[in-house]
Amino acid sequence: MNTHQKMLEVANQALRQAVEQLRFDPHKPALHAHAPANWLNDPNGLVYFNGEYHLFYQHNPFAPEHWGSGRIHWGHMKSKDLVHWEHLPIALAPSEDYDRDGCFSGGAAVQDGKLYLFYTSNIFTVPPGLPDDLLQQQCVAVSEDGIHFEKSELNPLIKHPPAGIGQDNHFRDPNVFFHDGTWYMLVGNRLGDNGKILLYRSDDLLRWEYVKVFGESSGDMGYMWECPDFFSLNGKDVLAFSPQGIGWPDQPNISGYYLGRLDYETLNFSHGEFYKLDHGFDFYAPQSFTDGKGRRILFGWMRMPRNAEKQWAGSMTLPRELRVTGNRLTIHPVEELTLLRQQQITVSDVRLRQDNRTTYPGIKGTCIELLCTFDLTNTDAAEFGLELRSSLDGDQKTVVTYSKEHNTITLDRNQSGDYVSGTRVLEMQRRAEKLELHIFLDTCMMEMFINYGEYVMSGWLFPDPGNEEIAFFSRGGSTTIKSVDCWGL
Ligand code: FRU
């Protein structure tokens, strides 16, 4: 057994023990892919391999926290349908001198039937307790069966960004794609206060040549660009990434994308403006991949509030299908999620009176899918919306409010229970005749797809477990609800 295999045994054993010691927690997601116990962050190495979906993730099997040093592994699960997941042994452990302080994020590639996982090896170059200083390099591990991975003897494959171009202490998250006989790799990086992404090229996935700066901030797009994710869809090219420092005061790191065109002659990527991938709370570091049906599917990390002390931390989002509509991506819950549907209750064509708070029999729950369509042409309310996971007296609730005047949606979790607070306001660009809210609640997680995928707002909620009311309200006029479908999940 080599060092890597030994460390994997220790990690898997620790995780088994952590699972045995798990206490019942009504907040733990029931439907979302997440670690069996302890810490999870970014999705990694997403790939459709030999007819199955593989999801790797940043994982500390020893504790429900990231910790500074030596603990970040790659957890692993797989699925046949994107909704039922089977946990597999941990895939990567920080076993070597060059990755002793963590196997950080990266992506997958398949060549000649083998699965390559590219990751960032992390070394802390100053003693614990001092401000972080790191050496980050790009590495690979290869597998034939998709379960057991061997680290390459050529690691680290990329040791430093070119001098004067980027810093070697923030140089991470390799993303590999293939075009016309050549492999390309994007790596997140920074120089001073400007985030950037570097482009490399290879013929064999092992020897990489630096090409150019693929994208960078010029002062206003964040100080570090993490987790690049490049793909082509419907004739457009998309660069998704996670810039640090440009979000909200309570969440400075956000994720979004540029849509444009990569000229493979010059390797220039020209693009339009930056759009967020999620307008709610907690969403970060997404990654996407193409599946056997040609769909582009994205998972993001739902970062849990730090004060939520639990024996587990973090979850993936639900799988989301990306589509190109005009110059934007639209984001949809994958159709396989309908496999989870149980009993259905429908209400249609009702008018909500001014200042009424209304509930409908059977439309409630803690694990539900809710599809609501409001008729805006027949609504004179100034604002309307719904309360999720509400207590009977309405003291605890998560409030979604549409303002007709401003064409905004506000997600308010100031009364959502423990650990969370704050509001997010989404300014919608287009005025439509209908407003569609497609909401998934999974114990303490909510994801809301707005107007057929134009926007998504997600977040953690920690209400008392018994609070499961859904109430509708209308203010300053009445509102027409075309339909509400509610499925137990
Ligand atoms: C994003 C990130 C990555 C890094 C990983 C470490 O959340 O900071 O840039 O590789 O997490 O766990």
Short mmCIF file of C-alpha atoms in Angstrom, two decimals, residues 4 8 56 76 91-92 115-117 141-143 145-151:
data_model
loop_
_atom_site.label_atom_id
_atom_site.label_comp_id
_atom_site.label_asym_id
_atom_site.label_seq_id
_atom_site.Cartn_x
_atom_site.Cartn_y
_atom_site.Cartn_z
CA HIS A 4 -1.86 7.79 -0.64
CA LEU A 8 -7.30 7.26 2.18
CA PHE A 56 -16.43 14.83 -6.40
CA HIS A 76 -16.88 11.17 -4.12
CA ALA A 91 -10.92 9.71 -3.98
CA LEU A 92 -7.98 11.98 -3.12
CA LEU A 115 -10.61 9.45 -15.86
CA TYR A 116 -8.17 12.28 -15.09
CA LEU A 117 -8.76 14.47 -12.06
CA ALA A 141 -4.53 11.77 -10.57
CA VAL A 142 -5.70 9.09 -12.99
CA SER A 143 -8.16 6.20 -12.72
CA ASP A 145 -12.32 2.32 -12.86
CA GLY A 146 -13.49 5.77 -11.79
CA ILE A 147 -13.02 4.89 -8.11
CA HIS A 148 -9.31 4.39 -7.40
CA PHE A 149 -7.00 7.23 -8.37
CA GLU A 150 -3.25 7.24 -8.71
CA LYS A 151 -1.35 10.50 -8.55
#
